[in-house]
Every structure is written in structure tokens, then in C-alpha cells.
Amino acid sequence: MTQYDDRSSKNRFATIAVGAAEIETHPHRGGTNDVVPPIHLSSTFEWASGDEANEHVYSRAGNPTRAALEEQLARLEGGDHALAFASGMAAISTAMLSLVPPGGHLVASDSIYGGTENLLTEMLAGHFDVDVDFVDTRDPENVSAAVDSETDLIWAETPTNPLMRLCDIRAIADIADDYGISFGVDSTFASPYFQAPLELGADVVVHSTTKYLNGHSDSIGGAIITNDETVFEQLAFAQQVGLGNMLSPFDCYLVARGVKTLPARMKHHEENAMAVARFLESHNRVARVYYPGLESHPQHDLASEQMSGYSGMLSFEFDGTPLELEAFIEGLDLFTPGASLGGVESLIEVPSLMTPDEVSHGEATAEIPETLVRVSVGLEDPDDLCEDLRTALP
Ligand code: PLP
């Protein structure tokens, strides 16, 4: 049981999500009694000694609005500690740079967000001489085969962006335990509502809060949650001193506000995604749909086991030429073509067309088909969403 126990019941989760007033680090409890933790913009805090000493000294090192959000995120994820970063990439790079020394060894999933892949190949391997092994983490045996006593970190994303592949968190956590190394999981696609990697044995959980946690496409941010005291100290040092890449007070406020409706939004995202996935699966210009909630997903059983729901992300292979695909995207009214995901509005992205830098994958990583379409299903009426797709599909 962790400090913020019992998040497993969904009611409890919703209570935690809404309960900003219960946050112990809420700076105005007993003072002005705000229900919502206020935005503290001050970069510095008056110094005092002894009993008068202020909890906060300088906002890079610690800020009351950030502290309140970090406590809220730790509770949601069932962890002891959380840190809020300036972006998801800031969180991921901080974890990797802190936990893997120059010349170290990192085993990563071969299906992973393109930005993370670039970080691994360009910075970790390129600048810090880290030996990065990409493996197909759908089979834990591949992880076992790549890890040795010199390995520093195992890194996986589940479900993955954009191929919607899963890995067995518990099985990989057991491998990491056998070698006494850390296992980090990017759980952005699932959100803390549908997946709890720490409970399954992961050491570090990362989110791009830009996505579901904030949920309204108006803030870039990231978070790390961990129960490991030593890891937390390392990451906190990097955030507050070494890299200084913490989340601003205003963005902390936005994310904290978004979190309150996370349970309500995630249920709705999932319902809509299921409707869209089933519609796409029945369409003759769609070759294949990748949604963990569909029985046809090869890892549907694993998804049902380790997730409490299937979230709002899916991808599909369009059956047609790239030109026809572009015409389909242009013919959509409700789905906005664009990067990012997890907001209330539906977004659609063709990685090969819109984010080619992120799909110029080398041979070490999983191929992303040219006509793959990624959909972030929003909160619009599901019939309207399916109708929009029906009208635009050739
Ligand atoms: N992790 C995943 C799974 C993502 O999809 C993204 C961005 O799309 C990131 C991390 C990076 O997050 P950010 O854009 O907030 O830096």
C-alpha cells in the first residue's frame, strides 16, 4: 500500500481527482480557505529562520502551486512522489539522463513515440555514448534476452504511439527486479485512469500531461511518478538544479484543473473510441484497426488484464493510395488534422504525412505503415464522429 492508498476503486479515483481541497500541500488551507489551490507566480519567497522558515525558497526548486499538483498526481497514480515538468519530453529525458550514466545500457521498446526514439538515438546514444537496444517488448522474452547485469534502465510505452502495441508491465517489472534495475513506463495513452503501472511493478511512470491529464489542448507539460526514494531524489535534483525543467505555476494550475474531470472525460473518450473503432472496422476502405478494446486486437486479453479500460486512442490502416488518404483527411469536418492527442476535440494524424521527422525510423524500430492514421477520439457525439468519417472515406 502506498501513502495515497486505495486508488484502485474507481469511485475512490474520482474522489481523489476532484479533491483538490484535500491536498496537504494546498498552501492556503487554514488561511484564506480557497477551495482551489491558487497560482503562485512569485519566483522567490521571503527568507526566515527557525519556526518561521518558509517551505519554499525559490520557485525553480519548489513552488506551492507545483507542489499541490505534484501531490495530486502522486495520489492519482498511487505513488509516493511526483514531479511536474515543462513537457513530456522534459520528463522522459530527465528520467533517462538521471538513471543511465554516459556509456551505460538502456533497453527500450521498438515501438515508441518518435520524439522518445529521437532522444534515445540522437542524445543518449549520440552524445552520451549510451548503448541503446530496441526490442519488441510485446514479448517479455525479448526483454530478458537483451538485459544483462550491465543494464541501467528498461523503458517501454504501453499502449504505444502510434501502433497501439502493449507490453506486459508485470512480466517486464519482474525481469527488472531480477537484475535490480529500474523499469520506466510511459503511460500517456492510458492515463492514470485506465492503467496503474506502479501497482504492476514499474519503478517510474511518465506522462505527457499535455495529453489526457490536462485534457484541453492548452498546456504543454509532463510528469514522473515513483515510489522509489532514491530515484525520486535523483530526478528531483535534475528537475530543480541540474536541468531546471519544471512546469510553470500557470501550467500547473491548468493541469490540476484538467485532472478534476479526468475520470468523467476518460469514460466518455473510451465509449466514443469504441464506437469509432467498430465503425472503422466495418468499413471496406479500412484495412485494419488497432484499438486494444477490439477483440481483433492481438493483445486484447492483455489489455483487459492490465488496464481497466481501453482509453480514447486508436489507429487504422487506410486501404488506398497516399493521395486518396490526403483527400480523405481534407474531407473531414469534425476531426481536426494535427499532432497531439488526449484533448476534448477529436484530432486525426497521418504520421508519414504530418510528422515525418518522427517516423524516419531506422531498422531497429517498428515500421509505421505509410497509410497509418492515428485518431484521438474526443468528446463529440459518437454518431456525428462516425458520420464525419463515413462522409469523408472514399
Ligand atoms: N509520450 C508520448 C506517448 C507522446 O505521445 C508524447 C507526445 O506526443 C510524448 C511522450 C511527449 O510529450 P510532450 O509533447 O508533452 O513533450
Coordinates of C-alpha atoms and ligand atoms in Angstrom, one line a residue:
M1 CA 0.0 0.0 0.0
T2 CA 1.3 3.4 -0.8
Q3 CA 1.0 6.7 1.0
Y4 CA -2.1 7.5 -1.1
D5 CA -3.6 4.1 -0.9
D6 CA -6.8 2.6 -2.4
R7 CA -6.9 4.3 -5.7
S8 CA -7.9 1.0 -7.2
S9 CA -11.6 1.6 -6.7
K10 CA -12.9 3.8 -9.4
N11 CA -15.0 5.9 -7.0
R12 CA -12.0 6.5 -4.9
F13 CA -10.1 7.5 -8.0
A14 CA -12.8 10.1 -9.0
T15 CA -12.8 11.4 -5.4
I16 CA -9.0 11.8 -5.5
A17 CA -9.2 13.6 -8.9
V18 CA -11.7 16.1 -7.7
G19 CA -10.4 16.6 -4.2
A20 CA -8.1 19.5 -4.6
A21 CA -9.2 20.8 -1.2
E22 CA -7.8 17.7 0.4
I23 CA -4.3 18.3 -0.9
E24 CA -2.0 18.6 2.1
T25 CA 0.4 20.9 0.4
H26 CA -2.6 23.2 -0.6
P27 CA -0.9 26.4 0.6
H28 CA -4.0 28.3 1.7
R29 CA -5.8 25.8 3.9
G30 CA -6.3 27.3 7.2
G31 CA -5.6 30.7 5.7
T32 CA -8.0 32.1 3.1
N33 CA -9.6 28.7 2.7
D34 CA -9.6 28.7 -1.1
V35 CA -11.2 25.5 -2.5
V36 CA -8.8 25.7 -5.5
P37 CA -5.0 25.9 -4.9
P38 CA -4.1 29.4 -6.1
I39 CA -1.5 30.2 -8.8
H40 CA 1.7 31.3 -7.0
L41 CA 3.7 33.3 -9.5
S42 CA 6.3 34.6 -7.2
S43 CA 9.8 33.5 -8.3
T44 CA 11.2 33.8 -4.7
F45 CA 10.0 33.7 -1.1
E46 CA 11.0 35.8 1.9
W47 CA 13.6 34.0 3.9
A48 CA 13.1 33.4 7.6
S49 CA 14.8 31.1 10.1
G50 CA 13.6 28.6 12.7
D51 CA 9.9 28.1 13.1
E52 CA 9.2 31.0 10.7
A53 CA 11.2 29.3 7.9
N54 CA 9.3 29.2 4.7
E55 CA 8.7 25.9 3.0
H56 CA 9.6 27.4 -0.4
V57 CA 12.8 29.4 -1.2
Y58 CA 12.9 29.8 -4.9
S59 CA 10.3 28.7 -7.5
R60 CA 12.7 26.6 -9.6
A61 CA 13.4 24.4 -6.5
G62 CA 9.8 24.5 -5.2
N63 CA 6.6 26.3 -5.8
P64 CA 3.3 25.9 -3.9
T65 CA 1.1 25.6 -7.0
R66 CA 3.5 22.9 -8.4
A67 CA 3.7 21.1 -5.0
A68 CA -0.1 20.9 -5.0
L69 CA -0.2 19.5 -8.5
E70 CA 2.6 17.0 -7.8
E71 CA 0.7 15.8 -4.7
Q72 CA -2.4 15.4 -6.8
L73 CA -0.6 13.4 -9.5
A74 CA 1.1 11.2 -6.9
R75 CA -2.2 10.3 -5.4
L76 CA -3.8 9.6 -8.8
E77 CA -1.1 7.3 -9.9
G78 CA -0.9 5.6 -6.5
G79 CA 2.7 6.7 -5.9
D80 CA 4.6 8.4 -3.1
H81 CA 6.3 11.1 -5.2
A82 CA 5.6 13.1 -8.3
L83 CA 7.4 15.8 -10.2
A84 CA 5.9 18.1 -12.8
F85 CA 8.0 19.0 -15.9
A86 CA 7.9 21.6 -18.7
S87 CA 6.9 18.9 -21.2
G88 CA 6.5 15.1 -21.6
M89 CA 9.9 15.1 -23.3
A90 CA 11.4 17.0 -20.3
A91 CA 10.1 14.3 -18.0
I92 CA 11.4 11.5 -20.2
S93 CA 14.8 13.0 -20.8
T94 CA 15.2 13.7 -17.2
A95 CA 14.4 10.2 -16.3
M96 CA 16.8 8.7 -18.8
L97 CA 19.6 11.1 -18.2
S98 CA 19.4 10.7 -14.5
L99 CA 19.1 6.9 -14.4
V100 CA 21.5 6.0 -17.2
P101 CA 25.2 7.1 -16.9
P102 CA 27.2 8.0 -20.0
G103 CA 28.3 4.8 -21.6
G104 CA 25.5 2.9 -19.9
H105 CA 23.0 0.4 -21.3
L106 CA 19.3 1.0 -22.0
V107 CA 16.8 -1.5 -23.3
A108 CA 13.8 0.3 -25.0
S109 CA 10.6 -0.8 -26.7
D110 CA 11.0 -0.7 -30.5
S111 CA 7.5 0.8 -30.8
I112 CA 7.7 4.2 -29.1
Y113 CA 6.8 7.9 -29.6
G114 CA 9.1 9.3 -32.3
G115 CA 10.3 12.1 -30.0
T116 CA 11.5 9.5 -27.5
E117 CA 13.1 7.5 -30.2
N118 CA 15.0 10.6 -31.4
L119 CA 16.0 11.3 -27.8
L120 CA 17.4 7.8 -27.5
T121 CA 19.3 7.7 -30.8
E122 CA 20.4 11.3 -31.1
M123 CA 21.2 12.3 -27.5
L124 CA 21.5 9.2 -25.3
A125 CA 23.4 7.1 -28.0
G126 CA 24.8 10.1 -30.0
H127 CA 26.0 12.4 -27.2
F128 CA 26.3 10.2 -24.1
D129 CA 27.5 7.0 -25.8
V130 CA 24.7 5.0 -24.2
D131 CA 24.2 1.6 -25.7
V132 CA 20.5 1.6 -26.7
D133 CA 18.9 -1.7 -27.6
F134 CA 15.4 -1.6 -29.2
V135 CA 13.4 -4.7 -28.7
D136 CA 9.9 -5.9 -29.4
T137 CA 8.5 -5.6 -25.9
R138 CA 5.3 -7.4 -26.8
D139 CA 7.2 -10.5 -25.9
P140 CA 8.9 -10.2 -22.5
E141 CA 11.4 -12.9 -23.6
N142 CA 12.9 -10.3 -25.9
V143 CA 13.5 -8.0 -23.0
S144 CA 15.0 -10.9 -21.0
A145 CA 17.4 -11.6 -23.8
A146 CA 18.6 -8.0 -24.1
V147 CA 19.0 -7.2 -20.4
D148 CA 22.2 -8.1 -18.6
S149 CA 24.0 -7.2 -15.4
E150 CA 25.3 -4.0 -17.0
T151 CA 21.8 -2.7 -18.0
D152 CA 20.8 0.5 -16.3
L153 CA 17.2 1.0 -17.4
I154 CA 14.3 -0.7 -19.3
W155 CA 11.9 1.7 -21.0
A156 CA 8.6 1.0 -22.5
E157 CA 5.5 2.7 -23.7
T158 CA 2.1 1.0 -23.4
P159 CA -0.1 1.4 -25.4
T160 CA 2.4 2.7 -27.9
N161 CA 2.2 5.7 -30.1
P162 CA 1.1 5.2 -32.9
L163 CA 0.9 1.4 -33.3
M164 CA -1.2 0.8 -30.2
R165 CA 1.0 -2.1 -29.1
L166 CA 1.1 -3.2 -25.5
C167 CA 3.7 -4.8 -23.2
D168 CA 3.1 -6.9 -20.2
I169 CA 4.1 -4.5 -17.4
R170 CA 4.2 -7.1 -14.6
A171 CA 6.3 -9.5 -16.6
I172 CA 8.9 -6.8 -17.5
A173 CA 8.9 -5.5 -14.0
D174 CA 9.8 -9.0 -12.8
I175 CA 12.8 -9.0 -15.2
A176 CA 13.9 -5.6 -14.0
D177 CA 13.6 -6.8 -10.4
D178 CA 15.7 -9.9 -11.2
Y179 CA 18.5 -7.6 -12.3
G180 CA 17.9 -4.9 -9.7
I181 CA 17.4 -2.2 -12.4
S182 CA 14.8 0.4 -13.0
F183 CA 11.8 0.0 -15.3
G184 CA 10.1 3.1 -16.7
V185 CA 6.7 3.1 -18.3
D186 CA 5.3 5.9 -20.5
S187 CA 1.6 5.5 -19.7
T188 CA 0.4 8.7 -21.5
F189 CA -2.0 6.8 -23.8
A190 CA -3.8 5.1 -21.0
S191 CA -3.8 7.9 -18.4
P192 CA -3.8 7.1 -14.7
Y193 CA -7.5 6.4 -15.0
F194 CA -7.1 3.2 -17.1
Q195 CA -3.6 1.9 -16.1
A196 CA -1.5 1.9 -12.9
P197 CA 2.0 0.8 -13.8
L198 CA 3.4 1.3 -10.3
E199 CA 0.9 -1.3 -8.9
L200 CA 2.1 -3.7 -11.6
G201 CA 5.7 -3.3 -10.5
A202 CA 7.1 -0.5 -12.6
D203 CA 9.5 1.9 -10.9
V204 CA 8.9 5.1 -12.8
V205 CA 5.7 6.2 -14.6
V206 CA 5.8 9.1 -17.1
H207 CA 3.0 11.1 -18.6
S208 CA 2.9 13.8 -21.1
T209 CA 0.4 15.9 -19.2
T210 CA -0.1 17.8 -22.4
K211 CA -2.5 14.9 -23.3
Y212 CA -5.2 13.4 -21.1
L213 CA -4.2 14.8 -17.8
N214 CA -4.6 18.4 -18.9
G215 CA -7.1 17.3 -21.5
H216 CA -7.9 20.6 -23.1
S217 CA -5.1 21.1 -25.5
D218 CA -3.9 24.3 -23.9
S219 CA -0.8 23.4 -21.9
I220 CA 2.5 21.5 -22.6
G221 CA 3.7 19.5 -19.6
G222 CA 5.0 16.3 -18.2
A223 CA 5.1 14.3 -15.0
I224 CA 7.1 11.5 -13.4
I225 CA 5.7 9.4 -10.5
T226 CA 7.7 7.0 -8.5
N227 CA 7.7 5.1 -5.1
D228 CA 11.5 4.7 -5.1
E229 CA 13.0 7.3 -2.7
T230 CA 16.5 7.1 -4.3
V231 CA 15.2 7.5 -7.8
F232 CA 13.0 10.4 -6.7
E233 CA 16.0 12.2 -5.1
Q234 CA 17.9 11.8 -8.4
L235 CA 15.1 13.1 -10.5
A236 CA 14.2 15.9 -8.2
F237 CA 17.8 17.1 -8.2
A238 CA 17.8 17.0 -12.1
Q239 CA 14.4 18.9 -12.2
Q240 CA 15.3 21.6 -9.7
V241 CA 19.0 22.0 -10.0
G242 CA 20.7 20.2 -12.9
L243 CA 18.2 20.8 -15.7
G244 CA 15.7 23.3 -14.2
N245 CA 13.0 22.0 -16.4
M246 CA 10.0 22.2 -14.1
L247 CA 6.4 23.1 -15.0
S248 CA 5.4 26.8 -14.7
P249 CA 2.8 27.7 -12.0
F250 CA 0.2 28.7 -14.6
D251 CA 0.5 25.4 -16.4
C252 CA 0.4 23.5 -13.0
Y253 CA -2.9 25.2 -12.4
L254 CA -4.2 24.2 -15.8
V255 CA -3.2 20.6 -15.4
A256 CA -4.6 20.5 -11.8
R257 CA -7.9 21.8 -13.2
G258 CA -7.9 19.2 -16.0
V259 CA -7.2 16.4 -13.6
K260 CA -10.5 17.0 -11.8
T261 CA -12.5 15.9 -14.8
L262 CA -10.2 13.1 -15.9
P263 CA -12.4 10.2 -14.8
A264 CA -15.5 11.7 -16.5
R265 CA -13.6 12.5 -19.6
M266 CA -11.8 9.2 -19.8
K267 CA -15.1 7.2 -19.6
H268 CA -16.5 9.3 -22.4
H269 CA -13.3 9.1 -24.5
E270 CA -13.4 5.3 -24.2
E271 CA -17.1 5.0 -25.2
N272 CA -16.6 7.2 -28.2
A273 CA -13.4 5.4 -29.3
M274 CA -15.1 2.1 -29.1
A275 CA -17.9 3.4 -31.4
V276 CA -15.4 4.8 -33.8
A277 CA -13.3 1.7 -33.8
R278 CA -16.3 -0.6 -34.5
F279 CA -17.4 1.7 -37.3
L280 CA -13.9 1.8 -38.9
E281 CA -13.6 -2.0 -38.6
S282 CA -16.8 -2.4 -40.6
H283 CA -15.7 -0.1 -43.5
N284 CA -14.3 -1.5 -46.7
R285 CA -11.6 1.2 -47.2
V286 CA -10.1 0.4 -43.8
A287 CA -7.6 -2.5 -43.9
R288 CA -7.1 -2.9 -40.2
V289 CA -8.0 -1.1 -36.9
Y290 CA -5.7 -1.1 -33.9
Y291 CA -7.7 -0.5 -30.8
P292 CA -7.0 -2.5 -27.6
G293 CA -10.7 -2.7 -26.8
L294 CA -11.5 -4.6 -30.0
E295 CA -11.5 -8.4 -29.8
S296 CA -9.5 -8.3 -33.0
H297 CA -6.5 -6.6 -31.3
P298 CA -3.8 -9.2 -30.9
Q299 CA -3.2 -8.1 -27.3
H300 CA -6.9 -7.6 -26.3
D301 CA -6.6 -10.1 -23.5
L302 CA -3.5 -8.4 -22.0
A303 CA -5.3 -5.0 -22.3
S304 CA -8.3 -6.4 -20.4
E305 CA -6.0 -7.8 -17.8
Q306 CA -3.6 -4.9 -17.0
M307 CA -5.8 -1.9 -18.0
S308 CA -9.2 -1.1 -16.5
G309 CA -10.4 0.3 -19.9
Y310 CA -9.1 1.0 -23.3
S311 CA -8.8 4.7 -23.5
G312 CA -9.5 7.0 -26.4
M313 CA -6.6 6.4 -28.9
L314 CA -6.7 4.2 -31.9
S315 CA -5.1 3.9 -35.3
F316 CA -6.0 2.3 -38.6
E317 CA -4.6 1.4 -41.9
F318 CA -6.3 3.2 -44.8
D319 CA -6.9 0.9 -47.8
G320 CA -5.9 3.3 -50.6
T321 CA -3.2 5.4 -52.1
P322 CA -1.5 8.2 -50.1
L323 CA -3.2 10.7 -52.4
E324 CA -6.6 9.2 -51.6
L325 CA -5.7 9.3 -47.9
E326 CA -4.9 13.0 -48.1
A327 CA -8.2 13.7 -49.8
F328 CA -10.0 11.7 -47.0
I329 CA -8.3 13.8 -44.3
E330 CA -9.2 17.1 -46.1
G331 CA -12.8 15.9 -46.4
L332 CA -13.2 15.7 -42.7
D333 CA -15.2 18.3 -40.8
L334 CA -15.2 17.3 -37.2
F335 CA -11.8 15.7 -36.9
T336 CA -9.0 18.3 -36.9
P337 CA -5.9 17.2 -38.7
G338 CA -3.0 17.8 -36.4
A339 CA -0.4 16.5 -33.9
S340 CA -1.1 15.8 -30.2
L341 CA -3.9 13.9 -28.6
G342 CA -6.0 13.5 -25.5
G343 CA -8.0 16.7 -25.7
V344 CA -11.7 17.1 -25.7
E345 CA -11.7 17.6 -29.5
S346 CA -11.1 14.8 -32.0
L347 CA -7.8 15.0 -33.8
I348 CA -6.5 12.9 -36.6
E349 CA -2.9 12.5 -37.8
V350 CA -1.2 10.7 -40.6
P351 CA 2.3 10.3 -39.2
S352 CA 4.0 9.7 -42.6
L353 CA 2.5 13.0 -43.8
M354 CA 2.3 15.3 -40.8
T355 CA 5.2 14.3 -38.6
P356 CA 7.7 12.7 -41.0
D357 CA 10.6 13.6 -38.7
E358 CA 9.1 11.3 -36.1
V359 CA 8.6 8.4 -38.4
S360 CA 12.0 8.3 -40.1
H361 CA 12.7 5.2 -38.1
G362 CA 15.8 3.2 -38.6
E363 CA 15.7 -0.5 -38.9
A364 CA 15.9 -1.0 -35.2
T365 CA 12.4 0.2 -34.6
A366 CA 9.0 -1.0 -35.7
E367 CA 7.9 0.2 -39.2
I368 CA 5.0 2.7 -39.3
P369 CA 2.9 2.0 -42.5
E370 CA 2.6 4.9 -44.9
T371 CA -1.1 4.9 -44.8
L372 CA -1.4 4.6 -41.0
V373 CA -3.9 7.0 -39.5
R374 CA -3.9 7.9 -35.8
V375 CA -7.1 9.1 -34.2
S376 CA -7.5 10.8 -30.8
V377 CA -11.2 10.4 -30.3
G378 CA -12.7 13.4 -28.5
L379 CA -15.9 14.0 -26.6
E380 CA -18.2 15.0 -29.5
D381 CA -21.3 12.9 -30.2
P382 CA -20.2 9.5 -31.4
D383 CA -22.8 9.4 -34.2
D384 CA -21.5 12.7 -35.5
L385 CA -17.9 11.4 -35.4
C386 CA -18.9 8.2 -37.3
E387 CA -20.9 10.2 -39.8
D388 CA -18.0 12.5 -40.5
L389 CA -15.7 9.5 -41.2
R390 CA -18.4 7.9 -43.4
T391 CA -18.8 11.0 -45.5
A392 CA -15.1 11.6 -45.9
L393 CA -14.0 8.0 -46.6
P394 CA -14.0 7.2 -50.4
Ligands
PLP1 N1 5.0 10.3 -24.7 C1 4.0 10.0 -25.6 C2 3.4 8.7 -25.7 C3 3.6 11.0 -26.5 O1 2.7 10.7 -27.4 C4 4.2 12.3 -26.5 C5 3.8 13.3 -27.4 O2 3.1 13.2 -28.3 C6 5.2 12.5 -25.5 C7 5.6 11.5 -24.7 C8 5.9 13.8 -25.4 O3 5.1 14.7 -24.7 P1 5.3 16.3 -24.9 O4 4.8 16.6 -26.3 O5 4.4 16.9 -23.8 O6 6.7 16.7 -24.7

